[in-house]
Short mmCIF file of C-alpha atoms in Angstrom, two decimals:
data_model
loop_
_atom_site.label_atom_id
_atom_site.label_comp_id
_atom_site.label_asym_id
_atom_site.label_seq_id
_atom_site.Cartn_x
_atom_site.Cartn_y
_atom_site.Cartn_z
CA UNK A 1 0.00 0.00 0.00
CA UNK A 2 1.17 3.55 -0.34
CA UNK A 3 2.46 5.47 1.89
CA UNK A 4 4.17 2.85 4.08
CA UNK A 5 7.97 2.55 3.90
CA UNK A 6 8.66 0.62 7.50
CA UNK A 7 9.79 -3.05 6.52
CA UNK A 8 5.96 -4.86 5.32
CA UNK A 9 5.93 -8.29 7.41
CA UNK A 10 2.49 -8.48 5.96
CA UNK A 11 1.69 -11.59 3.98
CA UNK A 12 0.92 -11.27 0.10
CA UNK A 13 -2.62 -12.13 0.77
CA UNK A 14 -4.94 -12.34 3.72
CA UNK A 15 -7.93 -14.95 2.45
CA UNK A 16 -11.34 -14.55 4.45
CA UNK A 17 -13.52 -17.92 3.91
CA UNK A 18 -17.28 -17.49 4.60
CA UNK A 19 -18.34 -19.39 7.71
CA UNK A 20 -21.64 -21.22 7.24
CA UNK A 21 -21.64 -22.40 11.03
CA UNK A 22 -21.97 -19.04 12.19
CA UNK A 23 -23.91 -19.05 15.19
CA UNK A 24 -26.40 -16.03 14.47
CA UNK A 25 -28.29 -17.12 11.15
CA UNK A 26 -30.02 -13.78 10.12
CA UNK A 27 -25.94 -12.38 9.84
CA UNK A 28 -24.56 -15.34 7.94
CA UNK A 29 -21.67 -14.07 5.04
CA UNK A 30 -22.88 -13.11 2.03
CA UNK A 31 -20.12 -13.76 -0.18
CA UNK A 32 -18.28 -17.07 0.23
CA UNK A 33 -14.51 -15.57 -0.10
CA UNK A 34 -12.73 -12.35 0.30
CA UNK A 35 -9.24 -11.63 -0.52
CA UNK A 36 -7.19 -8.92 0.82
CA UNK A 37 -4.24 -8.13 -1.55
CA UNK A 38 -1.42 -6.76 -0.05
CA UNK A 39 1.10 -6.30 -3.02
CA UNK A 40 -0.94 -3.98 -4.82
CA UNK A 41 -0.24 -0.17 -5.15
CA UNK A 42 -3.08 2.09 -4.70
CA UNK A 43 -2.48 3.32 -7.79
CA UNK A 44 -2.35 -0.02 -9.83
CA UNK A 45 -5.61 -1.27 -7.48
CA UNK A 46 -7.29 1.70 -8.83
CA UNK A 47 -6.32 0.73 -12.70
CA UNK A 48 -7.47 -2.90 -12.59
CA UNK A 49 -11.27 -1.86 -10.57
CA UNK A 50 -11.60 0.19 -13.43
CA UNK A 51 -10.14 -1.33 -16.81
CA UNK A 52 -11.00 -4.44 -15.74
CA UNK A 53 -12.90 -7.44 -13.68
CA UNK A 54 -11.42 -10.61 -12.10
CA UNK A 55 -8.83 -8.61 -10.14
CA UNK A 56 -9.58 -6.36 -7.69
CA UNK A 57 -13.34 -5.64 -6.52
CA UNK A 58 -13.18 -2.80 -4.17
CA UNK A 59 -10.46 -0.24 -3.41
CA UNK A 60 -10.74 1.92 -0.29
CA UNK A 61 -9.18 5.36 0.22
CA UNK A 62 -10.01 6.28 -3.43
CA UNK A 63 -8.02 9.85 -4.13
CA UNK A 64 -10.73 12.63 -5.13
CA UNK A 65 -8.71 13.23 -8.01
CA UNK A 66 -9.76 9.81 -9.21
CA UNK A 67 -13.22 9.79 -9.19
CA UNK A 68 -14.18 11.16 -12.31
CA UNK A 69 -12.08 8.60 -14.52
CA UNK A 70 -13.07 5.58 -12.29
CA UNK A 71 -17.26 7.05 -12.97
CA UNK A 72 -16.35 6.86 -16.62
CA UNK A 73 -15.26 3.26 -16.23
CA UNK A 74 -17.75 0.47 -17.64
CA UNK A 75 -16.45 -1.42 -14.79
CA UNK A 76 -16.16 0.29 -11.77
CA UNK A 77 -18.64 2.61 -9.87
CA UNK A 78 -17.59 5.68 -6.93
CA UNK A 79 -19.32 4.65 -3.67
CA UNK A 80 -19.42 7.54 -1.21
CA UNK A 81 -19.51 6.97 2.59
CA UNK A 82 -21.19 10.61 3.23
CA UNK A 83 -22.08 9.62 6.72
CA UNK A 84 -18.89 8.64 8.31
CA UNK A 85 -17.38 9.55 11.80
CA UNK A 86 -13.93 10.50 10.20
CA UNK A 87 -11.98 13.60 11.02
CA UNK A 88 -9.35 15.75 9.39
CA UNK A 89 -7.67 18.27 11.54
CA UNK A 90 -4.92 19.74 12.63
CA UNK A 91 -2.78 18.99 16.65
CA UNK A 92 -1.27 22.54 17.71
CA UNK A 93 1.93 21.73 19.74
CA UNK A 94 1.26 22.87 22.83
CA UNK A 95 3.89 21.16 24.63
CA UNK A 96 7.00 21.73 23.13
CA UNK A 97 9.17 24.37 25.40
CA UNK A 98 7.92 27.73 25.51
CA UNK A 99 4.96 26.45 22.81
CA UNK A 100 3.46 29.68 21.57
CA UNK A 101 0.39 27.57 20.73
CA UNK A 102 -1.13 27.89 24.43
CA UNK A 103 -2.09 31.13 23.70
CA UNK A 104 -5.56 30.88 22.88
CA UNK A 105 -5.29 33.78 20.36
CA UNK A 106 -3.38 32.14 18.26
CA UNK A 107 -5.19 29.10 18.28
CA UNK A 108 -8.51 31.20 16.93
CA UNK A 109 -6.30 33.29 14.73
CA UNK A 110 -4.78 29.95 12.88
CA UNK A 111 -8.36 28.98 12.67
CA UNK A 112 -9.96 32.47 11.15
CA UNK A 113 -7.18 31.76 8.46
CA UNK A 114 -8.79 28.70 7.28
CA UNK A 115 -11.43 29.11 4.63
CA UNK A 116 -12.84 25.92 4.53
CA UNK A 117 -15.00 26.27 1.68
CA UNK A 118 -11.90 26.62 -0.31
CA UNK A 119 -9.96 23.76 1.09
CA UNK A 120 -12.82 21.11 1.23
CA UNK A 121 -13.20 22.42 -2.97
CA UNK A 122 -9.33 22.41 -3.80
CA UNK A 123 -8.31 19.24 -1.36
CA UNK A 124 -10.41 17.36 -2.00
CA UNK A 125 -13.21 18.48 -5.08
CA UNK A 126 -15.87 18.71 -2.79
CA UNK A 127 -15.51 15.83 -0.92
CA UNK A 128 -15.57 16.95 2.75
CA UNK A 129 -18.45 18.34 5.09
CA UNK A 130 -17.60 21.63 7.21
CA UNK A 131 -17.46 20.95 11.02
CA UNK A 132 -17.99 23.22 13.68
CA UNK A 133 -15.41 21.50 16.31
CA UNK A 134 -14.56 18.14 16.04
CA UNK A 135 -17.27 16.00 14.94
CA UNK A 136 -19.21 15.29 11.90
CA UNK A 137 -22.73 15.81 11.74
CA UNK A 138 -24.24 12.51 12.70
CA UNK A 139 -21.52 11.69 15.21
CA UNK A 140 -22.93 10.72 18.36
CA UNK A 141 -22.47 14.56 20.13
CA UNK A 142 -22.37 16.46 17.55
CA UNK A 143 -24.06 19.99 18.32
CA UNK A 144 -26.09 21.42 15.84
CA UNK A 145 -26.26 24.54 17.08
CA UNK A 146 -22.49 25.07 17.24
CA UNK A 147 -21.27 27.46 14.03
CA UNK A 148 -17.64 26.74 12.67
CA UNK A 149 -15.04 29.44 12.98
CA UNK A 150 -15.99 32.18 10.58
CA UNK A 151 -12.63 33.02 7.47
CA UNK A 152 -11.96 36.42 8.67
CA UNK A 153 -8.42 37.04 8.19
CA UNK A 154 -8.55 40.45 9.60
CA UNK A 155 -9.52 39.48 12.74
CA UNK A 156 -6.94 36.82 12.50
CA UNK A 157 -3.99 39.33 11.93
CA UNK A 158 -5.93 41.24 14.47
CA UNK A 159 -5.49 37.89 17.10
CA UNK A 160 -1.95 37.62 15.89
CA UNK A 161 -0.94 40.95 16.82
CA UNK A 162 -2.47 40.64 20.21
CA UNK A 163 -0.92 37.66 21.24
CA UNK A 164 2.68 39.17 20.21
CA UNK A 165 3.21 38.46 17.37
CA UNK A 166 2.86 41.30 15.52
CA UNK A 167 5.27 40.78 12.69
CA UNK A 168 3.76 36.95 12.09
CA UNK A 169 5.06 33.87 13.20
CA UNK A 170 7.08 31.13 11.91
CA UNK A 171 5.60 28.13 12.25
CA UNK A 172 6.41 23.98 10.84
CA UNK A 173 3.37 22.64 9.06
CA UNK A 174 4.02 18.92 9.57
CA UNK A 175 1.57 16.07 7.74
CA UNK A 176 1.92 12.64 6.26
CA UNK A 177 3.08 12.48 2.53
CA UNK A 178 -1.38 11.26 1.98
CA UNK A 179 -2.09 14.54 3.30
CA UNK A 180 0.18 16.69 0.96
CA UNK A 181 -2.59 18.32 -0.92
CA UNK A 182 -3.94 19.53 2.27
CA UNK A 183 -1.34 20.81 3.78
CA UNK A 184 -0.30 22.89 0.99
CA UNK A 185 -3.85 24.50 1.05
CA UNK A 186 -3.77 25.18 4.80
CA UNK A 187 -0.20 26.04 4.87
CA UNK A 188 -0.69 29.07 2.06
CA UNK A 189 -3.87 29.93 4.03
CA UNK A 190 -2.00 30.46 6.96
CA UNK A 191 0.56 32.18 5.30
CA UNK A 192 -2.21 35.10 3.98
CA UNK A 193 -2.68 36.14 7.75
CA UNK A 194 0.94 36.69 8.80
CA UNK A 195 2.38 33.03 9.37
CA UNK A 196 5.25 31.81 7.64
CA UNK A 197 5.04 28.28 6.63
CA UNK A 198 7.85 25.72 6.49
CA UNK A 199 5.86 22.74 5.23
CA UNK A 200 7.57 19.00 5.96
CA UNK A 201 5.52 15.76 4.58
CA UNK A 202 6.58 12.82 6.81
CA UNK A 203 6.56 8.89 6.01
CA UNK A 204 4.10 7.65 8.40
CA UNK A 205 6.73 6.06 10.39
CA UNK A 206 8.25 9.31 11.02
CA UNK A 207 5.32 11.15 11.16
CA UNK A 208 4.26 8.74 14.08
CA UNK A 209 7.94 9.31 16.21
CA UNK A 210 6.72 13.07 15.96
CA UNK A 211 3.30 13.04 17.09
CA UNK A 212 2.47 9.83 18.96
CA UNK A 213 3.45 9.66 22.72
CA UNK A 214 4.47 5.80 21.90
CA UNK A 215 6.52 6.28 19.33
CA UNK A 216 8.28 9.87 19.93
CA UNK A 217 11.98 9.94 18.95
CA UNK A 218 12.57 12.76 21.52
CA UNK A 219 10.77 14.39 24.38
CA UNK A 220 7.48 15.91 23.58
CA UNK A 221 9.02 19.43 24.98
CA UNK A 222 11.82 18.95 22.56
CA UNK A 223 9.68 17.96 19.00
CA UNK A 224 9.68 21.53 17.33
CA UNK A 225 6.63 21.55 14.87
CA UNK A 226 3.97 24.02 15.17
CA UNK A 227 1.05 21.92 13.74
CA UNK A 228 0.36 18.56 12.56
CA UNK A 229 -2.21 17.65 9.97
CA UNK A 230 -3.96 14.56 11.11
CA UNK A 231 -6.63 12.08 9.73
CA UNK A 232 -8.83 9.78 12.19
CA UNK A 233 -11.64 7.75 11.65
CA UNK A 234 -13.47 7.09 14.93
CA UNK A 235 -14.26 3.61 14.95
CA UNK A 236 -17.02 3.51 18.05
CA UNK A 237 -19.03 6.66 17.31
CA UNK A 238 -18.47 8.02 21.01
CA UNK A 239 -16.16 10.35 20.57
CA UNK A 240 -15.59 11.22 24.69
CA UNK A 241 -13.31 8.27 23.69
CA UNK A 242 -12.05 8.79 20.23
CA UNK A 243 -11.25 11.64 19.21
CA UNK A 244 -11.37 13.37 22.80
CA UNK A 245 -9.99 11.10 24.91
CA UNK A 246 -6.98 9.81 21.92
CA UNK A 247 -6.05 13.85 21.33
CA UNK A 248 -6.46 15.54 24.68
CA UNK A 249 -7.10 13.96 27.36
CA UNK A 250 -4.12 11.92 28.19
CA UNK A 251 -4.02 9.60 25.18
CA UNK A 252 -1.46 8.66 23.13
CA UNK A 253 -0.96 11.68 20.69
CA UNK A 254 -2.45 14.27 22.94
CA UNK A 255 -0.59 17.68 22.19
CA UNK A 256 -3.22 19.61 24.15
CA UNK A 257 -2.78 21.25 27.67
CA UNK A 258 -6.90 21.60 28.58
CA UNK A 259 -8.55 23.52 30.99
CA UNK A 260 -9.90 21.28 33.90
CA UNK A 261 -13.04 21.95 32.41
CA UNK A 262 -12.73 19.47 29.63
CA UNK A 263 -11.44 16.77 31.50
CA UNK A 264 -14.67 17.05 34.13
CA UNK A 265 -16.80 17.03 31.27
CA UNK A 266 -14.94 13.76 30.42
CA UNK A 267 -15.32 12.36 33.60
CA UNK A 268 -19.29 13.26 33.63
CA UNK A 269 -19.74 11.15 30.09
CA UNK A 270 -18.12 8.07 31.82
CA UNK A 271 -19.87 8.09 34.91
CA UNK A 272 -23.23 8.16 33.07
CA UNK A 273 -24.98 5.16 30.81
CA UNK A 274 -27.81 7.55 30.19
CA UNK A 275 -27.66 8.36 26.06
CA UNK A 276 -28.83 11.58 26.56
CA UNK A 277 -26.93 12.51 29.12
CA UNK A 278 -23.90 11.61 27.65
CA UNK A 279 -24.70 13.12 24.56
CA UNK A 280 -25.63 16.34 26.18
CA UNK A 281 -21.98 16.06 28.01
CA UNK A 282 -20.59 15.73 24.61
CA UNK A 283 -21.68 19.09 22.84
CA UNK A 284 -20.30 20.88 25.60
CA UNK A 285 -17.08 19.01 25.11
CA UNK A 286 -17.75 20.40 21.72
CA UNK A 287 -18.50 23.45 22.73
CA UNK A 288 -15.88 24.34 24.89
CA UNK A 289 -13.15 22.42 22.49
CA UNK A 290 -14.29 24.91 19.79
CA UNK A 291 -14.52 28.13 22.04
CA UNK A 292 -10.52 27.38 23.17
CA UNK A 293 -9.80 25.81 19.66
CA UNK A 294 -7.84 23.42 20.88
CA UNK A 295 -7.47 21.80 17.32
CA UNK A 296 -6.98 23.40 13.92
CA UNK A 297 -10.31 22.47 12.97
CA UNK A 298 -10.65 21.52 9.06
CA UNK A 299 -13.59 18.90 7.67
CA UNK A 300 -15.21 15.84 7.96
CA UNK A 301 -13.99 14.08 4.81
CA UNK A 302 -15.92 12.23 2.70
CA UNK A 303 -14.56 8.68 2.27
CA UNK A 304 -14.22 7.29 -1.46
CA UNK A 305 -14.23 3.48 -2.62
CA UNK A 306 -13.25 2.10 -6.06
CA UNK A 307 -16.08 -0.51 -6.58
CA UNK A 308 -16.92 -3.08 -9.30
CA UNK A 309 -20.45 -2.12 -10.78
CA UNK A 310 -21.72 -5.88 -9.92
CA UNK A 311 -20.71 -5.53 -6.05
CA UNK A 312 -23.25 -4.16 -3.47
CA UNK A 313 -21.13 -2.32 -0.90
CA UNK A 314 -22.79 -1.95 2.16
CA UNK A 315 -21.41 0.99 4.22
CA UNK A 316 -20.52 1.64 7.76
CA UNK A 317 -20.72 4.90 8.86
CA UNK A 318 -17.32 4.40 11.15
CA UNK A 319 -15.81 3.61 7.90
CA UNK A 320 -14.20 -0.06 9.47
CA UNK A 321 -14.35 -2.23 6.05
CA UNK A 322 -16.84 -4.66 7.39
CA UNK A 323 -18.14 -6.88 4.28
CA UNK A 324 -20.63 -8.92 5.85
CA UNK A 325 -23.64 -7.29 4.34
CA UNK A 326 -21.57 -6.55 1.09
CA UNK A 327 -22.82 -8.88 -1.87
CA UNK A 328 -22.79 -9.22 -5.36
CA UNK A 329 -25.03 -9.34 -8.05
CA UNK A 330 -25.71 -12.20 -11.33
CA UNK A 331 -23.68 -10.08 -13.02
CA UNK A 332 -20.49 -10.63 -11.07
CA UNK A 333 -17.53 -12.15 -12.71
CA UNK A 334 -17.15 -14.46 -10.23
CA UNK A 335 -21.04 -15.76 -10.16
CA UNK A 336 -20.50 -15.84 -14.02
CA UNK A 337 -17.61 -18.21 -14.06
CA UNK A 338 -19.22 -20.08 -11.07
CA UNK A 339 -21.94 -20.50 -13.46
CA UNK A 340 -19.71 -21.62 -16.06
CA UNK A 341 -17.50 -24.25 -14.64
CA UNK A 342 -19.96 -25.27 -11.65
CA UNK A 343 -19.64 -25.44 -8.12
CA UNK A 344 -16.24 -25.22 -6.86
CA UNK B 1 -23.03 -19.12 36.00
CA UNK B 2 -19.36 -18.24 36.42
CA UNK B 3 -17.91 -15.09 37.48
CA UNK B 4 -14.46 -14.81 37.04
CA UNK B 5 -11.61 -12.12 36.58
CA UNK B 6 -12.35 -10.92 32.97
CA UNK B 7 -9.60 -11.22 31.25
CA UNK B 8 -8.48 -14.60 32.76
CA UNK B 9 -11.80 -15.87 31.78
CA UNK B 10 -11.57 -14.35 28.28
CA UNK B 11 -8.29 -15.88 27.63
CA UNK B 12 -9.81 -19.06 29.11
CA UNK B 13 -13.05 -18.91 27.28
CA UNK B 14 -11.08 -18.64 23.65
CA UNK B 15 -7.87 -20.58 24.41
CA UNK B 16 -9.36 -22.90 21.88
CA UNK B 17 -8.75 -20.71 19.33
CA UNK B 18 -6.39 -18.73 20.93
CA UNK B 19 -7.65 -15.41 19.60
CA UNK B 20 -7.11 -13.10 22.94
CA UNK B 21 -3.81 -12.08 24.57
CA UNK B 22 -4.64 -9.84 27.03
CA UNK B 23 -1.43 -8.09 26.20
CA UNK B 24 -3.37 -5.29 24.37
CA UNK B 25 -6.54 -3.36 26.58
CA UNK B 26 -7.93 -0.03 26.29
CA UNK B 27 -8.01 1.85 29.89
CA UNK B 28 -10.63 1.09 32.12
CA UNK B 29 -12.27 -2.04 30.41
CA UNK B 30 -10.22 -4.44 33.07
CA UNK B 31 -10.22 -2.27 36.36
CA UNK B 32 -9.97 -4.09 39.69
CA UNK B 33 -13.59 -5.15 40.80
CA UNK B 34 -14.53 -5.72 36.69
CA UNK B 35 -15.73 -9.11 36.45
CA UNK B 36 -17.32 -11.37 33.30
CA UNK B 37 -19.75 -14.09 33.63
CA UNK B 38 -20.23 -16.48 30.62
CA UNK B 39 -24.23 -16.89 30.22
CA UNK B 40 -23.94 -19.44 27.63
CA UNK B 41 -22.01 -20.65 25.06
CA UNK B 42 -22.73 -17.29 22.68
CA UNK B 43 -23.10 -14.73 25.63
CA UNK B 44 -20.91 -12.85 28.51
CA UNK B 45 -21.91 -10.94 30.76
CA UNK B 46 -19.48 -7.51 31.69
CA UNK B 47 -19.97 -6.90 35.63
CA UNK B 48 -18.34 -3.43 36.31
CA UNK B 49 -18.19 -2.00 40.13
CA UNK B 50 -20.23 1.14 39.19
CA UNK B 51 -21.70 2.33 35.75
CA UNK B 52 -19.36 2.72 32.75
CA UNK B 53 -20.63 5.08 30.09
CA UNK B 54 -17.60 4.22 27.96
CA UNK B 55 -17.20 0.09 28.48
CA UNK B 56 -19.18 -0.41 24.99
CA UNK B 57 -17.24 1.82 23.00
CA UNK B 58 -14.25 0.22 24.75
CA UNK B 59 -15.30 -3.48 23.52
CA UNK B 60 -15.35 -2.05 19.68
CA UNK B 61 -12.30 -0.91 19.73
CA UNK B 62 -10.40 -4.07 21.99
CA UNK B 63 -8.65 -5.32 19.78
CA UNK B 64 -8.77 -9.36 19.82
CA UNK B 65 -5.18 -10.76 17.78
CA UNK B 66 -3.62 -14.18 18.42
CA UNK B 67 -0.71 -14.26 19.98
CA UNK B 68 1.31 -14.35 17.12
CA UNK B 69 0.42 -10.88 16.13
CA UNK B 70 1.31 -9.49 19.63
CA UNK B 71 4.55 -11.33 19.84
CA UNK B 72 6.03 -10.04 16.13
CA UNK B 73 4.08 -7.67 15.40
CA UNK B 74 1.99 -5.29 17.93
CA UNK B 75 1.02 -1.89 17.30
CA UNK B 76 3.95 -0.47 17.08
CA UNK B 77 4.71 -0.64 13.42
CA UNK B 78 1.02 0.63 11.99
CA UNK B 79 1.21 -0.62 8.90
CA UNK B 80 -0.28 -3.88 8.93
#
């Protein structure tokens, strides 16, 4: 796969055979085999879904750039997860020595730079939803009432003057190499308001010794980037856990020094098993995550697949790649040949 | 009925196939008084000392790996 350049010890193929035993009858497999191919570039997955049937059924993590040749394909469809609980945003360092980023100013200035209506259309041709804090709209928490920072870059300059920095600030834009596009776009919007921008696009290994807490290749006071583009797809759709918990409250790659506030809040959510409670808890986490913008906040993205036009690709809205309701039509090539040669 | 420490019973309950490892837990899913009974052969039973708004989204995202994974692989690398 792209984008991974730490030695692979995965295996060429991982083989999923349907289990007709399974204990819960109205969830039995639909399909009877899936293979996961691991020697495949992106790219070349992308080529054979659309030029092509036999070889590769689905590809996830489809580039935005590609969805207009693989529409055109007579092979392959785009299938849109709209409604997923994935987040694109950026850390500021706040721990690093004598981090400039626990000014509070700053943090709303760098986020009245950001005109997300342009970077949703240039990153990613449309293919992102504006968020207010952290979450997506039908996250579990999500407030609708909360409105996203507004692109005002005088006020910005206005916020980086008052938090003394008058003549701009320097600051390192760090993202993984997936994330280049983005991290152009921010980086130049940044740049209109007074910050200067030294970009770096890290391997994901690398990337991972700079921003996760297990991984770090020197003290968190001593890592000198400013911000760090980050992708996250929250797999359990509570996000006191993921994102909040993960990015600021003590988890692994938590670059945020919170007010107590948040972390009470925190505390509240997991001391209730009352829904609405909880989710009540969770738009003031919200709230008071986008009133101290602890995060660079950027856009829910919408997630792309690759898809052969005789596969039914059932969706999950945490974006995990779970097949079991995914089937496939007559029409597939491998009900075709099945049909051909008989039962295996 | 059985109540037992959870994660001793887990490992117990899937030593056949040898699927959990109780090297890997999220925080808070295995805190001292946590307990798990096995109901029947398709259903547990989580016993927590007082109420745990998190312990479901803490099950999705347990991650279950034989003990092959954990012993040459784990989490560190992320690319798997």
């Amino acid at each position: 796969m792209d984008g991974f350049s730490l030695p692979d010890k995965r295996t060429d193929q991982v083989i999923l055979e349907a289990n007709p035993e399974y204990w819960d009858t109205t969830r039995l497999p639909r399909l009877h085999r899936i293979i996961f191919d691991n020697t495949l570039a992106q790219r070349d997955a992308v080529e054979l879904v659309k030029t092509g049937e036999g070889h590769v059924d689905l590809v996830s993590e489809l580039s935005p750039l590609e969805t207009l040749r693989v529409a055109e394909s007579s092979f392959a469809k785009v299938v849109k997860n709209r409604d997923n609980t994935g987040y694109l945003f950026g850390q500021f360092n706040m721990r690093k020595a004598g981090s400039p980023w626990r000014d509070v100013r700053l943090r709303q200035a760098a986020n009245m730079a950001i005109n997300r209506d342009d970077l949703i259309r240039y990153a990613t041709k449309g293919n992102g939803v504006i968020v207010p804090a952290l979450l997506a709209v039908n996250t579990f928490g999500y407030d609708p009432t909360l409105t996203p920072y507004a692109f005002d870059p005088v006020k910005a300059q206005a916020l980086l003057r008052e938090a003394g920095h008058p003549d701009g600030l320097a600051l390192t834009l760090i993202a993984p190499s997936a994330l280049e596009v983005q991290a152009t776009v921010v980086g130049k919007m940044l740049e209109q308001v007074g910050f200067t921008v030294e970009r770096q696009l890290l391997e994901p290994a690398v990337y991972n010794q700079k921003t996760d807490f297990r991984a770090l290749d020197q003290p968190a006071e001593q890592q000198a980037w400013d911000i760090a583009l980050t992708s996250f797809n929250d797999l359990t759709n509570f996000p006191a856990i993921q994102p909040y918990q993960r990015f600021a409250l003590d988890g692994p790659i938590d670059w945020v020094i919170e007010e107590p506030e948040l972390q009470q809040l925190y505390t509240q959510v997991l001391h209730t098993v009352d829904r609405e409670h909880q989710q009540a808890l969770i738009r003031q986490m919200e709230r008071h995550t986008r009133d101290q913008a602890y995060f660079l906040f950027l856009y829910n993205p919408i997630k792309l697949f690759a898809v052969n036009k005789a596969v039914e690709f059932v969706l999950y809205r945490t974006t995990i790649l779970n097949l079991t309701e995914t089937w496939v039509t007559e029409q597939h090539w491998s009900v075709r040949k099945q049909k051909a040669t008989g039962p295996e | 009925m059985r109540a037992v420490s959870w994660h001793a019973c887990l490992r117990k309950a899937s030593w056949k196939g040898d699927v959990v490892t109780g090297i890997y837990r999220p925080p808070g899913i295995a805190e001292p008084g946590s307990r798990l009974e096995i109901i029947d052969p398709y259903t547990v039973r989580f016993v927590f000392p007082e109420p745990d708004g998190g312990a479901m989204a803490r099950l999705v995202i347990m991650h279950m790996a034989n003990r092959q994974f954990h012993r040459e692989l784990g989490w560190g690398e992320k690319s798997w």
